[in-house]
Amino acid sequence: MKYLLFEFLIVIFFVYVQCEITYIEVKYPLKGKRSAPNAVWPHPQQINISNDLLYIRPNDLAVYSNLQTCDIIAKAIERYKPIFFPPTLDMKQPSSNMENILQNLTLNIKGNIQCEKYIELNSNEAYNLTINEKIALVEAYSVWGLLRGLETFSQLIYINEQNYIVINNSVDIIDSPRFRHRGVMLDSARHFLPVSIIKKNLDVMSYNKLNVFHWHLVDDQSFPFESKTFPNLSLAGAYTPDHVYTPADVADIIEHARLRGIRVIPEIDTPGHTYSWSKSMPELITVCWAHGKPYQSIYSIQGEMEIFNPSEPRVYSTMDALLREIHERFPSNYIHLGMDEVYDKCWLSNPNIRQWMVDNNILSTKNLHKYYADQILDIVRNISVTPIVWQDVWDEQVELPPGTIIQVWKDSSDNIEFSSWASYLNRAANEGYNVILSSPWYINYISYGKYNTDASVMNLEFFKYYEVEPLQQFSGSNEAKERILGGEACLWGEFVDGTNLLSRFWPKAAAVAERLWSSADVNNSEEAQFRLDAHRCRLLRRGIPAQPILNGYCGNYELGMSKSMINHPSFNYDKLTRTETIIPSSGKSFASLSSSSSRMFSYKLYHIVYLILSLFFVYFCRK
Amino acid sequence: MKYLLFEFLIVIFFVYVQCEITYIEVKYPLKGKRSAPNAVWPHPQQINISNDLLYIRPNDLAVYSNLQTCDIIAKAIERYKPIFFPPTLDMKQPSSNMENILQNLTLNIKGNIQCEKYIELNSNEAYNLTINEKIALVEAYSVWGLLRGLETFSQLIYINEQNYIVINNSVDIIDSPRFRHRGVMLDSARHFLPVSIIKKNLDVMSYNKLNVFHWHLVDDQSFPFESKTFPNLSLAGAYTPDHVYTPADVADIIEHARLRGIRVIPEIDTPGHTYSWSKSMPELITVCWAHGKPYQSIYSIQGEMEIFNPSEPRVYSTMDALLREIHERFPSNYIHLGMDEVYDKCWLSNPNIRQWMVDNNILSTKNLHKYYADQILDIVRNISVTPIVWQDVWDEQVELPPGTIIQVWKDSSDNIEFSSWASYLNRAANEGYNVILSSPWYINYISYGKYNTDASVMNLEFFKYYEVEPLQQFSGSNEAKERILGGEACLWGEFVDGTNLLSRFWPKAAAVAERLWSSADVNNSEEAQFRLDAHRCRLLRRGIPAQPILNGYCGNYELGMSKSMINHPSFNYDKLTRTETIIPSSGKSFASLSSSSSRMFSYKLYHIVYLILSLFFVYFCRK
């Protein structure tokens, strides 16, 4: 009974203390300027903010839009409620007759008013955000621009030392991304990544204005993608029947991404990295030979069987059917074909393949790879999809169709043929290819968190990701420059699963996000470190367990502390289903929302419902 | 209403599928032998296990002890329920009239039957575990041995492919630790570590038979320890009033550790690392000078003020009072005094200290450090506590009292005076000091997860921690050898807080645990990798987000998956309070326990209580 009472007290009283963010510098006074709690990440192209404040009444902030019936806007407004008003934190309600109250937020489309369905490479993400005369206005030419502006608006809000929600008055932001392709690559094959974590990761991507989820779906280790055409691929190739992405899961992830302005680009990596296919379709895979015997694995050289068998026609019919299915199920006009790391020793070890090469006048494994690539590129051309490939296949001088995107991941340490990724970008763009950069952004290569140089003992790990300039060696036409589409932060999954994905990736991947969104001259790591630290606290307030990048603290909403939001239903997708409401006809008011989120509230509501039920019975009884 | 129904369905139906653990090897077939799911970590000294199985009926396994009234045993039995029978997993109930059912588990003390209160350095942790004639028996000479045996028993249980809980019949284990001091150091000053996470970490320590929690309580960055004598230290020196360990928190952590056979050794690090003290007691701290002016910080050299001022008498009166309080509040007979990294440039910069040194005929900062250390060691001698110090103070040739423990953390890269930590251990032990080793076990220095050598591309990161032999260069008497007490895995907190502590530390720290417990010849990394991988899955089943060390998977209880136990109330301390019951007079039966844990059940019980209440009213009404 004591317990129940306690529960009720929790339900009724939300009188919590929330703490300000400050820093303590010790011994090594950090260079740079402290960040305001509302510093925007990634930094906008132009920003002017006054010093005077407007108060926000959680119960009175109306949100309007001239795109009322667009589900993307309606759901975004719903989603941002617990972001504007963190559900576990206490906030004071300023009196309604106060002068300086923000009246409303309007999200307006300029020009052709339409609710687009999917963001695309060339979608317009620019927006203007102004706060003037107690009215906040986001204007954009597309729903995607509105989403980016809404995110910026949410970052401008903060809880001040007196526990009021405030925002600076007279804000003027003109913003647009520097690069069009700003991605994150996750690998769900080395370890299965639960759907709930992928969705949380999509949330963090949207908080960083990233717009591509490159999904490395399958690999040697497992085949978690449940194909409708070839169900045996995952039946035999997934770790277990629990470690699969069902069609519903995939659709769920695509929809989650769509609502946040994120493209999902699936990768089906062939002809290497295909061991897991052999569990159901051994006929597709090359049997490796050694000492005159088939099925011979040699430690660190080859497995028993690996790499597709390019001489096998069923390889191409299977790929044709599978890529068609992928194209149907993923709205993206791009498919990543992989084509990396084809270690040809196994091909050459197999006498049948050697014979086939001779018969077909293919005199090197390079040409064999080219033969394979040509067949697959034909398939892709037939289904009108633009291919993306890892750079390896171009390194092998395979001619790629115009528009192909080459993903650069090697550096001089991997391939002595080019001096650096920068010169590679330069060359590829000037030769007419589209390129995206990943070489300096393999976030899985973790290190201690800081590194020493003569100049500093506090070079933070993220500096390495941040101090990358994609165009550093570029010289060429503006047209060629446009072909450098952007880049991706990659998190390979050998040592990553649900336990550590979010804390390992964030806020480091945010450094890549700012590099790809903001102006090239936003490049001062020592200024950025404080802004990124404030941003990581912001992520904690949104239920993301982003790890610390500096000594210090955020507040009582840290993981494990009394107001933590890490497991809050507003920011999680594992157990409770989010219910999302449609925007009403003339603007959505937050009138029904207290300082706790609606989700939190409805959860606790059970108890109240029960209580009322009981009281009702008692009343009924007395009669 | 749909929601409520859903909740009830969850309460009533626990029909879940749980998956077996297997491995997939790809391309690089791993050397070594696959681990059985019940492989014990750390490996026992002697173990014999038959192949035939006994079934365990969750509702029928009785646990007896001849130490019935000992709270440590009673609470351990309660605690192990959800470990024996993972609350979210489905397990079949074998028929009670089956032949091969494990009848009971008995935990018996041999010799002097007593319920000790606190484990000590020389406590006897040895135990024997036998399973014979359908009876499991753990025998030990102390309650601590029983705890270690109970942990081993819990690891022998597993859920087989048919979803029965089983254990091998005819088990014979004779086990005891190789080293007495098997510790973990956490740093709660660079980032505040929430109490709930520290307690979870103590749980994992007990799963690895570690027995010392070395608590680096305070440092330059913050002073989270709430002193009763000097409350201003944390009032001013903690990050915020939320970032403190209250007396109740400290007592809670000590009690949590005590029940698990873990000593808590507090560290109050002086005379360096004391900037946070200056917030409330600036008079204790040396003001640094530069260019003829006080309070001058110089980047990477000194702060405005740092290091205690050894010429200030109030330093010693404060330390005397604080260490007395520490000794009263921590049951340990050891206090860690720090005494590391005293960068003397600030001392020398201060004209008053220079003058004082001349006046007192102290001609070097080495001697100044010695002067300080002598005063503190006197205080510690007066309160009958054994000091532990980082090696630095001995490097400065300060004579330390007999029995002092020197913690070795440097390596040849830090101090060219000795060739390696191994020779240092050798020298210190032969000169009569006790020593513990940490140099090779700084787990905060993270790296990618594997490293390449000519022989292998799959040297896992933990190999570095595992392939350490503390006695590799030892030569000397057996008496001297005994002075090498063990070691500690350290996790410094510059980039660690609640978001990443558990996943970053585990299972890597488990490698140190096995090195310190098991025989020196249990040293085959390639065998250990599979056992450790199975152990990490075990940790996941106990709600610990330990990160993966190999490609692969565990089961549907992984973090983010349907049966995850990460947030299960049985394994968490943040919101619900664990209630632990006392063992009844003649053995504790699990009869009341279903496959779900009692905690889980009581949580869901609310709803049932409400329902019954409502029905009661209805019934009452009708009358």
mmCIF file of N, CA, C and O in Angstrom, chain B residues 542-567:
data_model
loop_
_atom_site.group_PDB
_atom_site.id
_atom_site.type_symbol
_atom_site.label_atom_id
_atom_site.label_comp_id
_atom_site.label_asym_id
_atom_site.label_seq_id
_atom_site.Cartn_x
_atom_site.Cartn_y
_atom_site.Cartn_z
ATOM 1 N N ARG B 542 21.754 -11.127 -17.639
ATOM 2 C CA ARG B 542 21.630 -10.572 -16.297
ATOM 3 C C ARG B 542 21.463 -9.049 -16.345
ATOM 4 O O ARG B 542 21.738 -8.354 -15.380
ATOM 5 N N GLY B 543 21.058 -8.547 -17.506
ATOM 6 C CA GLY B 543 20.721 -7.131 -17.602
ATOM 7 C C GLY B 543 21.909 -6.191 -17.740
ATOM 8 O O GLY B 543 21.759 -4.983 -17.566
ATOM 9 N N ILE B 544 23.079 -6.730 -18.062
ATOM 10 C CA ILE B 544 24.273 -5.897 -18.197
ATOM 11 C C ILE B 544 24.553 -5.661 -19.678
ATOM 12 O O ILE B 544 24.732 -6.612 -20.433
ATOM 13 N N PRO B 545 24.623 -4.397 -20.126
ATOM 14 C CA PRO B 545 24.851 -4.134 -21.565
ATOM 15 C C PRO B 545 26.314 -4.292 -21.953
ATOM 16 O O PRO B 545 26.937 -3.373 -22.456
ATOM 17 N N ALA B 546 26.877 -5.469 -21.708
ATOM 18 C CA ALA B 546 28.273 -5.722 -22.083
ATOM 19 C C ALA B 546 28.381 -5.766 -23.596
ATOM 20 O O ALA B 546 27.535 -6.348 -24.266
ATOM 21 N N GLN B 547 29.446 -5.169 -24.119
ATOM 22 C CA GLN B 547 29.554 -5.060 -25.566
ATOM 23 C C GLN B 547 30.087 -6.346 -26.196
ATOM 24 O O GLN B 547 30.688 -7.173 -25.531
ATOM 25 N N PRO B 548 29.858 -6.529 -27.495
ATOM 26 C CA PRO B 548 30.363 -7.742 -28.142
ATOM 27 C C PRO B 548 31.872 -7.711 -28.305
ATOM 28 O O PRO B 548 32.470 -6.648 -28.463
ATOM 29 N N ILE B 549 32.488 -8.893 -28.254
ATOM 30 C CA ILE B 549 33.938 -8.975 -28.502
ATOM 31 C C ILE B 549 34.236 -9.718 -29.785
ATOM 32 O O ILE B 549 35.374 -9.741 -30.240
ATOM 33 N N LEU B 550 33.250 -10.350 -30.346
ATOM 34 C CA LEU B 550 33.389 -11.118 -31.591
ATOM 35 C C LEU B 550 32.170 -10.821 -32.451
ATOM 36 O O LEU B 550 31.137 -10.416 -31.936
ATOM 37 N N ASN B 551 32.270 -11.099 -33.756
ATOM 38 C CA ASN B 551 31.055 -11.148 -34.549
ATOM 39 C C ASN B 551 30.117 -12.179 -33.956
ATOM 40 O O ASN B 551 30.562 -13.130 -33.330
ATOM 41 N N GLY B 552 28.839 -12.026 -34.181
ATOM 42 C CA GLY B 552 27.920 -13.064 -33.724
ATOM 43 C C GLY B 552 26.729 -12.498 -33.003
ATOM 44 O O GLY B 552 26.324 -11.370 -33.244
ATOM 45 N N TYR B 553 26.192 -13.278 -32.092
ATOM 46 C CA TYR B 553 24.946 -12.907 -31.439
ATOM 47 C C TYR B 553 24.788 -13.740 -30.187
ATOM 48 O O TYR B 553 25.532 -14.698 -29.954
ATOM 49 N N CYS B 554 23.831 -13.354 -29.386
ATOM 50 C CA CYS B 554 23.555 -14.095 -28.151
ATOM 51 C C CYS B 554 22.175 -14.737 -28.206
ATOM 52 O O CYS B 554 22.044 -15.940 -28.125
ATOM 53 N N GLY B 555 21.162 -13.929 -28.347
ATOM 54 C CA GLY B 555 19.803 -14.468 -28.355
ATOM 55 C C GLY B 555 18.828 -13.319 -28.367
ATOM 56 O O GLY B 555 19.218 -12.156 -28.482
ATOM 57 N N ASN B 556 17.565 -13.659 -28.207
ATOM 58 C CA ASN B 556 16.543 -12.617 -28.287
ATOM 59 C C ASN B 556 16.489 -11.763 -27.023
ATOM 60 O O ASN B 556 15.616 -10.922 -26.877
ATOM 61 N N TYR B 557 17.445 -11.979 -26.115
ATOM 62 C CA TYR B 557 17.538 -11.149 -24.905
ATOM 63 C C TYR B 557 18.590 -10.060 -25.088
ATOM 64 O O TYR B 557 18.953 -9.383 -24.128
ATOM 65 N N GLU B 558 19.104 -9.896 -26.313
ATOM 66 C CA GLU B 558 20.049 -8.796 -26.556
ATOM 67 C C GLU B 558 19.366 -7.449 -26.332
ATOM 68 O O GLU B 558 18.146 -7.353 -26.426
ATOM 69 N N LEU B 559 20.165 -6.431 -26.110
ATOM 70 C CA LEU B 559 19.604 -5.110 -25.852
ATOM 71 C C LEU B 559 18.780 -4.649 -27.052
ATOM 72 O O LEU B 559 19.240 -4.685 -28.186
ATOM 73 N N GLY B 560 17.555 -4.236 -26.785
ATOM 74 C CA GLY B 560 16.686 -3.749 -27.841
ATOM 75 C C GLY B 560 15.810 -4.833 -28.437
ATOM 76 O O GLY B 560 14.927 -4.547 -29.225
ATOM 77 N N MET B 561 16.078 -6.100 -28.059
ATOM 78 C CA MET B 561 15.254 -7.176 -28.619
ATOM 79 C C MET B 561 14.143 -7.559 -27.639
ATOM 80 O O MET B 561 14.083 -7.080 -26.512
ATOM 81 N N SER B 562 13.281 -8.458 -28.112
ATOM 82 C CA SER B 562 12.001 -8.642 -27.399
ATOM 83 C C SER B 562 12.158 -9.120 -25.961
ATOM 84 O O SER B 562 11.339 -8.801 -25.118
ATOM 85 N N LYS B 563 13.197 -9.875 -25.635
ATOM 86 C CA LYS B 563 13.328 -10.419 -24.285
ATOM 87 C C LYS B 563 14.466 -9.776 -23.498
ATOM 88 O O LYS B 563 14.976 -10.357 -22.541
ATOM 89 N N SER B 564 14.858 -8.592 -23.935
ATOM 90 C CA SER B 564 15.990 -7.927 -23.273
ATOM 91 C C SER B 564 15.726 -7.762 -21.784
ATOM 92 O O SER B 564 14.622 -7.434 -21.351
ATOM 93 N N MET B 565 16.756 -7.975 -20.975
ATOM 94 C CA MET B 565 16.633 -7.792 -19.533
ATOM 95 C C MET B 565 17.342 -6.532 -19.042
ATOM 96 O O MET B 565 17.475 -6.323 -17.845
ATOM 97 N N ILE B 566 17.810 -5.717 -20.009
ATOM 98 C CA ILE B 566 18.601 -4.542 -19.642
ATOM 99 C C ILE B 566 17.842 -3.619 -18.690
ATOM 100 O O ILE B 566 18.408 -3.090 -17.745
ATOM 101 N N ASN B 567 16.562 -3.428 -18.931
ATOM 102 C CA ASN B 567 15.787 -2.533 -18.065
ATOM 103 C C ASN B 567 14.902 -3.287 -17.086
ATOM 104 O O ASN B 567 14.033 -2.703 -16.462
#
